[in-house]
Coordinates of C-alpha atoms in Angstrom, one line a residue:
Chain S
M1 CA 91.7 77.0 127.1
A2 CA 92.9 80.7 127.1
E3 CA 89.8 80.9 124.3
A4 CA 87.5 80.0 126.5
T5 CA 87.2 83.0 128.8
S6 CA 85.7 86.2 127.8
K7 CA 88.9 88.0 128.2
G8 CA 90.5 85.4 125.9
K9 CA 91.9 86.5 122.0
G10 CA 89.1 85.2 120.2
A11 CA 86.5 86.8 122.2
A12 CA 85.1 89.6 120.0
M13 CA 84.7 87.0 117.0
R14 CA 82.5 84.5 118.9
P15 CA 78.5 84.9 118.8
I16 CA 77.1 86.6 121.6
A17 CA 73.5 86.1 123.1
P18 CA 70.9 88.7 122.2
H19 CA 71.2 91.4 124.6
L20 CA 68.2 92.2 127.6
Q21 CA 67.5 95.4 125.8
I22 CA 67.3 93.3 122.3
W23 CA 64.1 91.5 123.4
R24 CA 60.4 92.4 123.3
W25 CA 59.2 92.5 127.2
H26 CA 56.8 89.6 127.3
V27 CA 55.0 88.6 130.6
T28 CA 56.6 84.9 131.2
M29 CA 60.1 87.1 131.0
A30 CA 58.8 89.8 133.6
A31 CA 57.7 86.6 135.5
S32 CA 60.9 85.3 135.3
I33 CA 63.1 88.6 136.3
L34 CA 60.7 88.9 139.2
T35 CA 61.3 84.9 140.3
R36 CA 65.1 86.4 141.1
A37 CA 64.5 89.4 142.2
T38 CA 61.3 88.4 145.3
G39 CA 64.4 86.0 145.4
I40 CA 66.8 88.1 146.5
A41 CA 64.4 90.3 148.5
L42 CA 63.8 87.5 150.6
Y43 CA 67.7 87.2 151.1
G44 CA 67.3 90.2 152.7
G45 CA 64.2 89.5 154.6
A46 CA 66.0 86.1 155.9
I47 CA 68.3 88.2 157.4
I48 CA 65.7 90.7 158.8
A49 CA 64.5 87.0 160.8
A50 CA 67.6 86.4 161.9
V51 CA 68.1 89.5 163.5
W52 CA 64.8 89.3 165.1
F53 CA 65.5 85.5 166.6
T54 CA 68.8 87.1 167.6
A55 CA 67.0 90.5 169.9
L56 CA 64.6 88.2 171.1
M57 CA 67.5 86.3 172.8
L58 CA 69.7 89.8 173.6
G59 CA 66.7 90.8 175.7
P60 CA 64.2 93.5 175.9
D61 CA 66.0 96.4 174.5
A62 CA 67.3 94.9 171.5
F63 CA 64.1 93.4 171.1
G64 CA 62.7 96.8 171.3
L65 CA 64.7 98.4 168.7
V66 CA 64.3 95.9 166.1
M67 CA 60.1 95.7 166.6
A68 CA 60.5 99.6 166.5
L69 CA 62.2 99.6 163.2
L70 CA 59.7 96.9 161.8
G71 CA 57.0 98.7 162.8
S72 CA 58.0 102.0 161.5
W73 CA 56.1 103.2 158.8
I74 CA 59.2 102.4 156.7
G75 CA 59.5 99.2 158.3
K76 CA 56.2 98.4 157.0
V77 CA 56.4 99.1 153.5
I78 CA 59.6 96.7 154.0
L79 CA 57.3 94.4 155.4
F80 CA 54.4 94.3 152.8
G81 CA 57.3 94.4 150.4
L82 CA 58.6 91.1 152.0
T83 CA 54.7 89.7 152.0
V84 CA 54.8 90.3 148.3
S85 CA 57.8 88.7 147.1
V86 CA 56.7 85.5 149.7
F87 CA 53.9 85.1 147.5
Y88 CA 55.0 85.7 144.1
H89 CA 58.5 83.9 145.0
L90 CA 56.1 80.9 145.9
A91 CA 53.8 80.6 143.0
A92 CA 56.3 80.9 140.9
G93 CA 58.4 78.2 142.6
L94 CA 55.3 76.0 141.8
R95 CA 55.1 77.1 138.5
H96 CA 58.8 76.1 138.5
L97 CA 57.9 72.7 140.0
V98 CA 55.2 71.6 137.1
W99 CA 57.6 72.6 134.5
D100 CA 60.1 70.0 136.0
A101 CA 57.2 67.7 135.9
G102 CA 57.2 68.4 132.0
A103 CA 54.2 70.4 132.4
G104 CA 52.7 73.7 131.4
F105 CA 55.4 75.1 128.7
Q106 CA 52.8 75.8 126.1
P107 CA 52.8 79.6 125.3
R108 CA 49.1 80.1 126.4
T109 CA 49.5 78.4 129.4
A110 CA 52.7 79.8 130.6
N111 CA 51.4 83.5 129.6
M112 CA 48.8 82.0 132.0
S113 CA 50.7 80.8 134.9
A114 CA 52.9 84.0 135.0
V115 CA 50.1 86.4 134.9
A116 CA 48.4 83.8 137.8
A117 CA 51.6 84.6 140.1
M118 CA 51.4 88.0 139.4
A119 CA 47.9 88.5 140.5
F120 CA 48.1 85.5 143.5
A121 CA 51.3 87.2 144.9
V122 CA 49.7 91.2 145.1
V123 CA 45.9 90.0 145.8
A124 CA 47.2 87.4 149.1
S125 CA 49.5 90.1 150.2
I126 CA 46.4 92.1 150.2
V127 CA 44.6 89.9 151.8
V128 CA 46.9 88.8 154.3
W129 CA 47.5 92.9 155.4
A130 CA 43.9 93.6 155.8
L131 CA 43.1 90.7 158.1
A132 CA 46.9 91.3 160.3
V133 CA 45.1 94.9 160.5
Q134 CA 41.1 93.6 161.2
I135 CA 42.8 91.7 164.3
G136 CA 44.3 94.0 165.3
A137 CA 48.1 92.4 164.8
V138 CA 49.2 95.7 162.8
R139 CA 48.5 99.2 163.5
Chain B
M1 CA 82.2 68.3 146.7
T2 CA 81.1 65.0 148.0
G3 CA 82.5 63.5 151.7
N4 CA 86.3 64.0 152.2
E5 CA 87.2 65.0 149.1
F6 CA 90.6 67.5 148.4
R7 CA 90.1 66.8 144.8
T8 CA 88.3 69.7 142.6
P9 CA 85.4 69.0 140.3
L10 CA 87.5 70.9 138.2
S11 CA 90.3 68.9 138.6
R12 CA 88.3 65.5 138.0
A13 CA 86.4 67.2 135.1
R14 CA 90.1 68.5 133.1
G15 CA 91.3 64.9 133.3
L16 CA 88.0 62.9 133.0
G17 CA 84.9 64.9 131.6
S18 CA 82.0 65.9 133.5
A19 CA 82.6 66.2 137.6
H20 CA 79.1 64.6 138.0
H21 CA 78.1 67.2 140.5
G22 CA 75.9 69.1 138.0
V23 CA 72.6 67.8 139.6
S24 CA 73.1 68.4 143.2
G25 CA 72.6 72.3 143.0
F26 CA 69.3 71.2 141.0
L27 CA 68.4 68.8 143.6
V28 CA 68.8 71.1 146.8
E29 CA 66.7 74.0 145.1
R30 CA 64.2 71.9 144.5
T31 CA 63.6 69.6 147.5
T32 CA 64.5 72.8 149.8
S33 CA 61.4 74.4 147.5
I34 CA 58.8 71.9 148.3
A35 CA 60.1 71.6 152.0
L36 CA 59.3 75.9 151.8
V37 CA 55.9 75.6 150.4
P38 CA 54.5 75.1 154.6
L39 CA 57.0 76.4 156.4
C40 CA 56.4 79.8 154.9
L41 CA 53.1 80.2 154.8
W42 CA 53.2 79.0 159.0
A43 CA 56.1 82.1 158.5
V44 CA 52.8 84.6 157.6
Y45 CA 50.9 82.9 159.9
A46 CA 53.7 83.3 162.8
A47 CA 54.1 86.9 161.8
I48 CA 50.6 88.2 161.9
K49 CA 50.5 86.3 165.8
V50 CA 54.0 87.5 167.2
A51 CA 53.3 90.9 165.8
P52 CA 51.8 92.8 168.7
L53 CA 53.4 90.3 171.3
G54 CA 55.5 92.5 173.8
Y55 CA 58.7 91.0 174.5
E56 CA 57.8 88.4 177.2
S57 CA 54.9 87.4 174.8
A58 CA 57.4 86.9 172.2
V59 CA 59.6 84.8 173.9
L60 CA 56.8 82.4 175.8
M61 CA 55.2 82.0 172.2
L62 CA 58.8 80.8 170.9
R63 CA 59.4 78.4 174.0
Q64 CA 56.3 76.6 173.0
P65 CA 57.9 73.2 170.9
V66 CA 56.2 73.4 167.6
N67 CA 57.1 76.9 167.5
A68 CA 60.7 76.0 168.0
I69 CA 60.6 73.4 165.8
M70 CA 59.1 74.9 162.9
S71 CA 61.1 78.1 163.5
L72 CA 64.6 75.7 163.1
L73 CA 62.9 74.1 160.1
L74 CA 62.4 77.5 158.6
I75 CA 65.5 79.5 158.8
S76 CA 67.2 75.6 157.9
V77 CA 65.9 75.1 154.9
S78 CA 65.4 78.7 154.1
F79 CA 69.5 79.6 154.1
L80 CA 70.1 76.3 152.2
H81 CA 67.8 77.5 149.4
M82 CA 69.1 80.7 150.0
R83 CA 72.8 79.7 149.4
E84 CA 71.8 77.6 146.3
G85 CA 70.1 80.3 145.0
L86 CA 71.9 83.0 145.2
K87 CA 74.9 80.9 143.7
V88 CA 73.0 80.7 140.8
V89 CA 72.7 84.1 140.8
I90 CA 76.5 85.2 141.0
E91 CA 77.3 82.5 138.6
D92 CA 75.3 83.9 135.6
Y93 CA 76.3 87.5 136.7
I94 CA 79.8 87.5 137.5
Q95 CA 82.8 86.3 135.0
T96 CA 85.7 87.6 136.9
P97 CA 87.3 84.6 138.7
A98 CA 88.5 86.2 141.5
T99 CA 85.6 88.7 142.3
R100 CA 83.2 85.1 141.8
I101 CA 85.4 83.0 143.8
F102 CA 85.0 86.2 146.6
A103 CA 81.2 86.5 146.2
L104 CA 80.6 82.4 146.8
L105 CA 82.4 82.6 149.6
L106 CA 80.2 85.7 150.6
N107 CA 77.1 84.1 150.0
S108 CA 78.3 80.6 151.9
T109 CA 79.7 82.6 154.9
L110 CA 76.8 85.2 155.3
C111 CA 74.4 82.0 154.9
W112 CA 76.2 79.6 157.5
G113 CA 77.3 82.6 159.6
L114 CA 73.5 84.0 160.0
W115 CA 71.8 80.6 160.0
S116 CA 74.0 79.6 163.4
V117 CA 73.0 83.0 165.2
A118 CA 69.7 82.0 164.6
A119 CA 69.3 78.7 165.5
F120 CA 71.7 79.3 168.4
S121 CA 69.1 82.6 169.4
I122 CA 66.2 79.8 168.7
L123 CA 67.3 77.2 170.6
R124 CA 68.8 79.3 173.8
V125 CA 64.9 80.9 174.2
A126 CA 63.7 78.1 173.4
F127 CA 65.5 76.3 176.3
V128 CA 66.6 79.0 178.6
G129 CA 64.1 81.4 178.0
G130 CA 65.0 85.5 178.4
P131 CA 68.2 87.8 178.2
V132 CA 71.7 86.4 178.0
L133 CA 73.1 87.3 181.4

């Protein structure tokens, strides 16, 4: 099985997949990369959520520190980024579920759903944050 | 691996072709993603509600059964989904066996560890409230 590993003797002889840089950028490719990127960002978001719950258990001091960090300008930038990530990853996940059902593969449909997912993420995030500011949840 | 088996899928695959575990990861990712649709919408709603609250109001909010249960579901399903998702990313990008195994173990450890701490915190606040003595 040695030749099947990347460091095997025959590695240089085998054809390799075209590298990312060879491809022309298209929207479905950007949508796919964004799905992964937002998924990884949300991993960070889940860590923040776990820290928040832990701080709530630990008491007012720990909770105050976490809330101060999240309420700082950089905290708000991160939270807005996470909001965009939640909505994008949600829309991208729904796209994938439709594909799993065997539909939506036509290039036109796939391009349109990619753009729709991106637009939805941006619009939904702005609407949610505008609402949060309006009701005084975010200052 | 299913059940109490110590034989690895690789060992089975070497003897008998497919290890027959290819579908389980796929299914975990799909089923958790469906559950996360309502859960993450609730998370956005709850985050806005909890954002302006002070310590005591936040504790009281999490002590409401609906919020405690939704929080538990949210973190449980999220960490399962994340573990499966990052596993695929690691398997795609890391080829060196030692680094790959280390990254996979780190991913599982982080997900289970953080889930335990968060779940304990939620239950503690829900049942006991207030700070630890």
